[in-house]
Short mmCIF file of C-alpha atoms in Angstrom, two decimals:
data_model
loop_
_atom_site.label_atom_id
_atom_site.label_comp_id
_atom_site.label_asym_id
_atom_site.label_seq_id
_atom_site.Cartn_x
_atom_site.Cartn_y
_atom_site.Cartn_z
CA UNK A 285 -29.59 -31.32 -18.43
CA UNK A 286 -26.32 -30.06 -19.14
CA UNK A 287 -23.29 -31.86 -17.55
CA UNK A 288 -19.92 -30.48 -16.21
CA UNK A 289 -17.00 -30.47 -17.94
CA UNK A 290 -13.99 -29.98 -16.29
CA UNK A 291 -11.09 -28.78 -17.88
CA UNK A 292 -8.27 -31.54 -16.49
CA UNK A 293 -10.38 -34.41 -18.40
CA UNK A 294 -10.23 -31.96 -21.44
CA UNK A 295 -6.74 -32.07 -21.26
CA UNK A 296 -6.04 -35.88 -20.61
CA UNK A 297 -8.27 -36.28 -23.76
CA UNK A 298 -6.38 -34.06 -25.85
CA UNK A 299 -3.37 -35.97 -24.90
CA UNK A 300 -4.30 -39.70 -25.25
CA UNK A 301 -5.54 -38.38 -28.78
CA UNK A 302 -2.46 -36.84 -29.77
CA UNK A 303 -0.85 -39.62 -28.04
CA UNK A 304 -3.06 -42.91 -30.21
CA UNK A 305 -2.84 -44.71 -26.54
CA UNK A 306 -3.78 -43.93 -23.11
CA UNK A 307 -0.88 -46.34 -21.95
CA UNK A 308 1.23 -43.26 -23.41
CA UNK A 309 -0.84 -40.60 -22.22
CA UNK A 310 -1.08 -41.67 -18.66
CA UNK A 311 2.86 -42.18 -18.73
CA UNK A 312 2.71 -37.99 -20.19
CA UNK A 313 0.39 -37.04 -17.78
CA UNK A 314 1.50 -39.15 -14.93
CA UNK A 315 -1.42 -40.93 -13.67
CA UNK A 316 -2.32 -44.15 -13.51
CA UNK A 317 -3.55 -45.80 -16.93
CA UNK A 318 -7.31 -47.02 -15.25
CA UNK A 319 -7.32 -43.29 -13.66
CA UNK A 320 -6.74 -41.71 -17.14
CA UNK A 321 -9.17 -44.33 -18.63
CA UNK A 322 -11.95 -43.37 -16.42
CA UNK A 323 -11.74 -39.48 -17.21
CA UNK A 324 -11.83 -40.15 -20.59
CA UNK A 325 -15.24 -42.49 -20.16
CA UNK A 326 -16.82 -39.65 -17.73
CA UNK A 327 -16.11 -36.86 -20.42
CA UNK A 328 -17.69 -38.96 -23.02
CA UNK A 329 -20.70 -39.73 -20.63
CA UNK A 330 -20.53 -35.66 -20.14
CA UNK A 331 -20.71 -35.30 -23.80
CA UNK A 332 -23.41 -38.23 -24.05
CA UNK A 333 -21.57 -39.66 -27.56
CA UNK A 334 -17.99 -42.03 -27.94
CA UNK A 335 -15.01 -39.34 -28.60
CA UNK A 336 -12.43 -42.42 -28.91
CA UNK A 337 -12.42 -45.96 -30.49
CA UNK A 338 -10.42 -48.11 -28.50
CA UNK A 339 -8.58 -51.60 -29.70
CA UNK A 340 -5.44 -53.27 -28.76
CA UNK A 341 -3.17 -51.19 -30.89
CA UNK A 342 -4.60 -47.94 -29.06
CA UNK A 343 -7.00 -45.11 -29.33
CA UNK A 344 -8.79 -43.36 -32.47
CA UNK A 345 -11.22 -40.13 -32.89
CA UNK A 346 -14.81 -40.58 -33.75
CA UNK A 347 -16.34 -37.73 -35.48
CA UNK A 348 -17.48 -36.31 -32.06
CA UNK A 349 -13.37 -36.81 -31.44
CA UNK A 350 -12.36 -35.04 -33.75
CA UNK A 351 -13.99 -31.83 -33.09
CA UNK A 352 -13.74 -32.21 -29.01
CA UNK A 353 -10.12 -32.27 -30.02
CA UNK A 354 -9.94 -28.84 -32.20
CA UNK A 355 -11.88 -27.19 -29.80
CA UNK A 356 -9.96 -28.80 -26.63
CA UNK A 357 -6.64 -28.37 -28.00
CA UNK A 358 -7.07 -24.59 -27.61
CA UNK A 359 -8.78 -24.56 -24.55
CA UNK A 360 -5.90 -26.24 -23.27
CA UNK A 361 -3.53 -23.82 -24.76
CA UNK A 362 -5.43 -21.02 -23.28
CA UNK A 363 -5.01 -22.75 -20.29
CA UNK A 364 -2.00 -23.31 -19.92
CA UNK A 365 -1.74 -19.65 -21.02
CA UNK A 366 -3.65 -18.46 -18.10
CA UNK A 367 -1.36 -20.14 -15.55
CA UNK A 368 1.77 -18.29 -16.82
CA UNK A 369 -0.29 -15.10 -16.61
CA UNK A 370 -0.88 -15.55 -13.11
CA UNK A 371 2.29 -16.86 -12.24
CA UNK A 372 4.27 -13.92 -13.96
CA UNK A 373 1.63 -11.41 -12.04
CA UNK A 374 2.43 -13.47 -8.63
CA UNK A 375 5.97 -12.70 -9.31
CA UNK A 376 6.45 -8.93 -9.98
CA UNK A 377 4.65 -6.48 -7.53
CA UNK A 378 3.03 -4.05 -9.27
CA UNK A 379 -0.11 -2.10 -9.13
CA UNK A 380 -1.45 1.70 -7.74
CA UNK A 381 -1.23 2.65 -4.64
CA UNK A 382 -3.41 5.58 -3.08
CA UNK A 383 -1.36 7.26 -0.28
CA UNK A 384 -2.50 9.97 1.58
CA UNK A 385 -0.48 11.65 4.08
CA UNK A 386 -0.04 14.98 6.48
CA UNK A 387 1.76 17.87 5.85
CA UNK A 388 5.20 16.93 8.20
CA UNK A 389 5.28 13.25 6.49
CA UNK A 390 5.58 14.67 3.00
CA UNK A 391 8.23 17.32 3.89
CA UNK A 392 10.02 15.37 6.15
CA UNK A 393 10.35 11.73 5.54
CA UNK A 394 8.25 10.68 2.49
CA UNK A 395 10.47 11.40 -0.45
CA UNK A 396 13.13 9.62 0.08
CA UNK A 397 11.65 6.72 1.44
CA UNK A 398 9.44 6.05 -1.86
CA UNK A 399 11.91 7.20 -3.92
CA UNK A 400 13.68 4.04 -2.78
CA UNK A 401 10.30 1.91 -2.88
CA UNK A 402 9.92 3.12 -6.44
CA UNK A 403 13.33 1.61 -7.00
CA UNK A 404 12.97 -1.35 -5.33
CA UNK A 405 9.33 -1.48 -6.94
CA UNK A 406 9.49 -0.21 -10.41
CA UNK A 407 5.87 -2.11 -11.41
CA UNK A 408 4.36 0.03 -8.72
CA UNK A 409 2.49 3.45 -9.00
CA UNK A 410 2.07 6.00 -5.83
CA UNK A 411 -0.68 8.02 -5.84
CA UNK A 412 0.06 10.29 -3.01
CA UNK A 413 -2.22 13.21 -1.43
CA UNK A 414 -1.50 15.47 1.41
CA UNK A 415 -4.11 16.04 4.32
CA UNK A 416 -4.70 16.65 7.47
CA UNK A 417 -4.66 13.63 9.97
CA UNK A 418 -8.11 13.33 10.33
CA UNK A 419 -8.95 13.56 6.69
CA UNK A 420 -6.32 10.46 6.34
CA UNK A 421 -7.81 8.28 8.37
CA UNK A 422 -11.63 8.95 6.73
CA UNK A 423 -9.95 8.32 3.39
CA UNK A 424 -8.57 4.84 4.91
CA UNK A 425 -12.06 4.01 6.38
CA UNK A 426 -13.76 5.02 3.14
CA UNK A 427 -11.46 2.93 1.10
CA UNK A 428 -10.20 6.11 -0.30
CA UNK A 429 -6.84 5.60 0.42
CA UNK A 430 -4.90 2.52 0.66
CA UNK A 431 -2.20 3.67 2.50
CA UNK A 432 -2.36 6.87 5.01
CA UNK A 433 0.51 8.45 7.27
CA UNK A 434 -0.70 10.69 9.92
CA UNK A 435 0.22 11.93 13.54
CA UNK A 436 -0.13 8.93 16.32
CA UNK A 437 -3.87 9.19 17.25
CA UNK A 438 -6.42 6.78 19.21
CA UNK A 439 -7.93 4.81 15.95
CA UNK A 440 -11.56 3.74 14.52
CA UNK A 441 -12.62 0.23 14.52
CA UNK A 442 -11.02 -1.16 11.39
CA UNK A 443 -7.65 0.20 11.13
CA UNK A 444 -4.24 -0.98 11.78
CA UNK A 445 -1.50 1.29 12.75
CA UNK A 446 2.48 1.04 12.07
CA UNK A 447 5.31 2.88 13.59
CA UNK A 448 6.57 5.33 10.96
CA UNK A 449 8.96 7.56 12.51
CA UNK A 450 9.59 9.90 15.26
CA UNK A 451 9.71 13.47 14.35
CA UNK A 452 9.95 15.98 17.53
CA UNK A 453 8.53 19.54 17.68
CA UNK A 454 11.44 21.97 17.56
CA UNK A 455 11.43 26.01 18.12
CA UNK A 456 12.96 28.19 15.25
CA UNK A 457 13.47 31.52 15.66
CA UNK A 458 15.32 34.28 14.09
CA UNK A 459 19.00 34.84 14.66
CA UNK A 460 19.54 37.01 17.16
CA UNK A 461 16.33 36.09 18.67
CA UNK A 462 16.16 36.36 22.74
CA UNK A 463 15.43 32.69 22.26
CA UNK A 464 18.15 31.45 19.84
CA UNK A 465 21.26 31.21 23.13
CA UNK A 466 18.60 28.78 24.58
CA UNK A 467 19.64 24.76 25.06
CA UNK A 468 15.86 24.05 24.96
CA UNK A 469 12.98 25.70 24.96
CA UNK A 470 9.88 25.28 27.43
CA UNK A 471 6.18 25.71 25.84
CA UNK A 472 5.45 28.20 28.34
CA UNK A 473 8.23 30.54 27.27
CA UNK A 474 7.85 30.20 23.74
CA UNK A 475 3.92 31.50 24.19
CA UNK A 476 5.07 34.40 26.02
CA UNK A 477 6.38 35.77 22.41
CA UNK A 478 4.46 36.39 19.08
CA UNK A 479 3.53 33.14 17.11
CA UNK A 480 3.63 31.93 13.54
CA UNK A 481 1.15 29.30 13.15
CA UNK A 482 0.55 26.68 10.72
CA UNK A 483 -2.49 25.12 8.84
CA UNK A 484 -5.38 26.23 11.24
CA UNK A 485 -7.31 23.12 13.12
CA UNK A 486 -4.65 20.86 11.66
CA UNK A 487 -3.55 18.50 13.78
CA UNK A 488 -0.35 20.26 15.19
CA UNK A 489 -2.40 23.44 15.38
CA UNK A 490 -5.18 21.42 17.90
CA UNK A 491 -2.49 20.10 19.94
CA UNK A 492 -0.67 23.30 20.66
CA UNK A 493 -4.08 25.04 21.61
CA UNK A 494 -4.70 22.31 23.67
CA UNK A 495 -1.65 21.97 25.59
CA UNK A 496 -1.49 26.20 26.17
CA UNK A 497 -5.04 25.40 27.82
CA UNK A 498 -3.57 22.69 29.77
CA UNK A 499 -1.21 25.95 30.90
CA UNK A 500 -4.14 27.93 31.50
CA UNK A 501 -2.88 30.27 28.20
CA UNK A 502 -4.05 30.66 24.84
CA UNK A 503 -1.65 29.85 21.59
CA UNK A 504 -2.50 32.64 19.74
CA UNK A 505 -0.58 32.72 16.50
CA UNK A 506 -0.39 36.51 15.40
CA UNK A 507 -0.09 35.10 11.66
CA UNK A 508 -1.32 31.92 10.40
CA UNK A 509 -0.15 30.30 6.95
CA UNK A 510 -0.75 26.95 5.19
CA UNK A 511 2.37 25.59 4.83
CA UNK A 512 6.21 25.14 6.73
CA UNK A 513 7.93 27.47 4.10
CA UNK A 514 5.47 29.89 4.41
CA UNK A 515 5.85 29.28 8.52
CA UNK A 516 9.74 29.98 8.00
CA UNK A 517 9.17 33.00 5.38
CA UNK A 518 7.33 34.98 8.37
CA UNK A 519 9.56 34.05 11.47
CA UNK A 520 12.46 35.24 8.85
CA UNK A 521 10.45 38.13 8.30
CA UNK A 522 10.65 38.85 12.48
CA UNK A 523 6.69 38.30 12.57
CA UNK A 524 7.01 35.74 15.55
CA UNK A 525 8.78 32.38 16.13
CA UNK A 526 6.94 29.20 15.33
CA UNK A 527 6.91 25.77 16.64
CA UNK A 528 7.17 23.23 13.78
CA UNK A 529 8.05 19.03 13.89
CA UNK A 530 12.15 18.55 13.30
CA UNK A 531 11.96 17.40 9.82
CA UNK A 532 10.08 20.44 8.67
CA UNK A 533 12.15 22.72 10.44
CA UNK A 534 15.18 20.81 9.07
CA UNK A 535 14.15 21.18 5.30
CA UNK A 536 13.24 25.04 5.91
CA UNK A 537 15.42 26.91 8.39
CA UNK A 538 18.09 25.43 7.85
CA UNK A 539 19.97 28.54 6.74
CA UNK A 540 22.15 30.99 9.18
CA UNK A 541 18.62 33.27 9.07
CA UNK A 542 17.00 30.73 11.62
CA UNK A 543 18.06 28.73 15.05
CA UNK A 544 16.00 25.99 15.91
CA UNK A 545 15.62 24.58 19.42
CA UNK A 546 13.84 21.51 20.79
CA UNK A 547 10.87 22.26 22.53
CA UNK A 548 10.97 20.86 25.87
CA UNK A 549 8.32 18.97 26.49
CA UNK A 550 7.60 15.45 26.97
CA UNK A 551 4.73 15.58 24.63
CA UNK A 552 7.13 16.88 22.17
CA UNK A 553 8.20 13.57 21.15
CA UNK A 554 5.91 13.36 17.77
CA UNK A 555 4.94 10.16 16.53
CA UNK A 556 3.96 9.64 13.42
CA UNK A 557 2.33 6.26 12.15
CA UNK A 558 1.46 4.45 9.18
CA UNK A 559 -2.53 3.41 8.74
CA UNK A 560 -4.67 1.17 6.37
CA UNK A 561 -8.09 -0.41 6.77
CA UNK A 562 -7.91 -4.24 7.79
CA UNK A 563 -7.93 -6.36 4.97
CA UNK A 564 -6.97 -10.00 4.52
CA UNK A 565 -4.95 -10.05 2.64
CA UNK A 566 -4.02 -7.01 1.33
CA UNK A 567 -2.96 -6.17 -2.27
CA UNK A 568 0.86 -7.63 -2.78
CA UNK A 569 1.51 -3.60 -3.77
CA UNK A 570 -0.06 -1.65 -0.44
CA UNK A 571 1.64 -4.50 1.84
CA UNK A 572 4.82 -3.56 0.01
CA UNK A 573 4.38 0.01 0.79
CA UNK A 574 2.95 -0.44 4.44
CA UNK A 575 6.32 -2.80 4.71
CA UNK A 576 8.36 -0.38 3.76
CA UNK A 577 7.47 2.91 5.20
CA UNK A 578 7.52 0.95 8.63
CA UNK A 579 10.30 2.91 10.90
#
């Protein structure tokens, strides 16, 4: 039957060889001399054969020695190697990170923010994909994505949620537009005039059909693109006015062509949130991430 080895005894063998005494080597290795002295007899028992002949003036190799001491003098090395592998990897944070995240998060707030995690993290890689809501949250239950950002939403079993940031819904219009004098703009009004809308069934676009229903109207978008500078392209263009969150409406009409105008609504106060499936514990790299994109 074969009998375990482990690798400490290995290396208190190695050292009362290299030492001639196990008086020495316990005083190396700090342990007690009897302590020392009984690893060394339960390796040999392990071994079934005498790796040390002992006598007043100390220790000396058998055969059997001689070769468990080649061999164990680079396990120990490789050993020893190991630890400073995984201590080095303990201390730097590095690693890929899948993100996935909607449209308004990657115009809006995204780019800055891991430009500065990129700094702080240089070891780390982002992967980062833009979708819909929904499809962020199936790619965090799938395992798909490590890290998602998405609109605030009631969640599945299995996923933790983080406050990302706040990012209203705003009116922009054309200059000159019967709208653009206008403090603030009530949903009601703005669906009494011709609509640009964005991404159809996205999440923005189901929340604005929903809400008009809630009014007993329809949101009706006369022209429907995929993306906010597309959005801004037509309402520059005079083909309607569109409701978009601040941040996108910030990075696209933000030229003397547009006006933009809080909606006023109390549902108009977006929240967007940061998501990843439970795990314990995560990777050091996605808790980075998760820690940092926290608003």
């Amino acid at each position: 039957m074969t009998r375990r080895i482990d690798s400490y005894s290995v290396r208190l063998f190695v050292s009362a060889a290299r030492a001639g005494s196990i008086v020495r080597a316990a005083q190396l290795e700090h342990i007690a001399p009897s302590a020392l002295s009984r690893r060394l007899a339960d390796l040999e028992h392990a071994f079934d054969t005498p790796l040390l002949v002992r006598s007043p003036r100390g220790v000396t190799l058998t055969d059997a020695g001689r070769l468990v001491l080649a061999k164990g003098e680079r396990i120990d090395d490789e050993l020893q190697a190991l630890v400073r592998e995984v201590q080095l990897e303990g201390a730097e944070v590095r690693g890929l990170v899948r993100l996935y995240a909607n449209m308004s998060a990657v115009v809006g707030f995204l780019p800055e923010r891991l430009q500065r995690f990129m700094a702080t993290y240089p070891g780390v890689t982002v992967s980062l994909h833009e979708q819909d809501t929904r499809d962020v949250l199936r790619a965090c239950l799938d395992d798909r994505a490590d890290v998602g950002v998405g609109v605030e939403t009631s969640l599945p079993s299995g996923i933790d949620a983080w406050r990302f940031a706040v990012d209203p819904l705003h009116v922009v219009v054309p200059t000159g537009h019967a709208l653009a004098s206008e403090g603030k703009i009530p949903f009601g009004v703005a669906l009494t005039y011709p609509l640009v809308g964005v991404h159809a069934g996205g999440a923005l676009d189901r929340s604005l059909v929903e809400r008009a229903a809630a009014l007993e109207k329809r949101f009706a978008p006369t022209v429907s693109v995929s993306s906010f500078d597309a959005v801004c392209r037509m309402v520059e263009a005079g083909l309607g006015i569109a409701i978009i969150p601040q941040s996108a409406a910030a990075a696209y009409a933000g030229s003397p062509r547009f006006v933009r105008r809080p909606l006023d609504e109390p549902w108009a106060e977006r929240v967007l949130n940061v998501y990843a499936l439970r795990k314990t514990p995560q990777p050091r790299a996605v808790k980075a991430l998760i820690e940092y994109l926290q608003g």
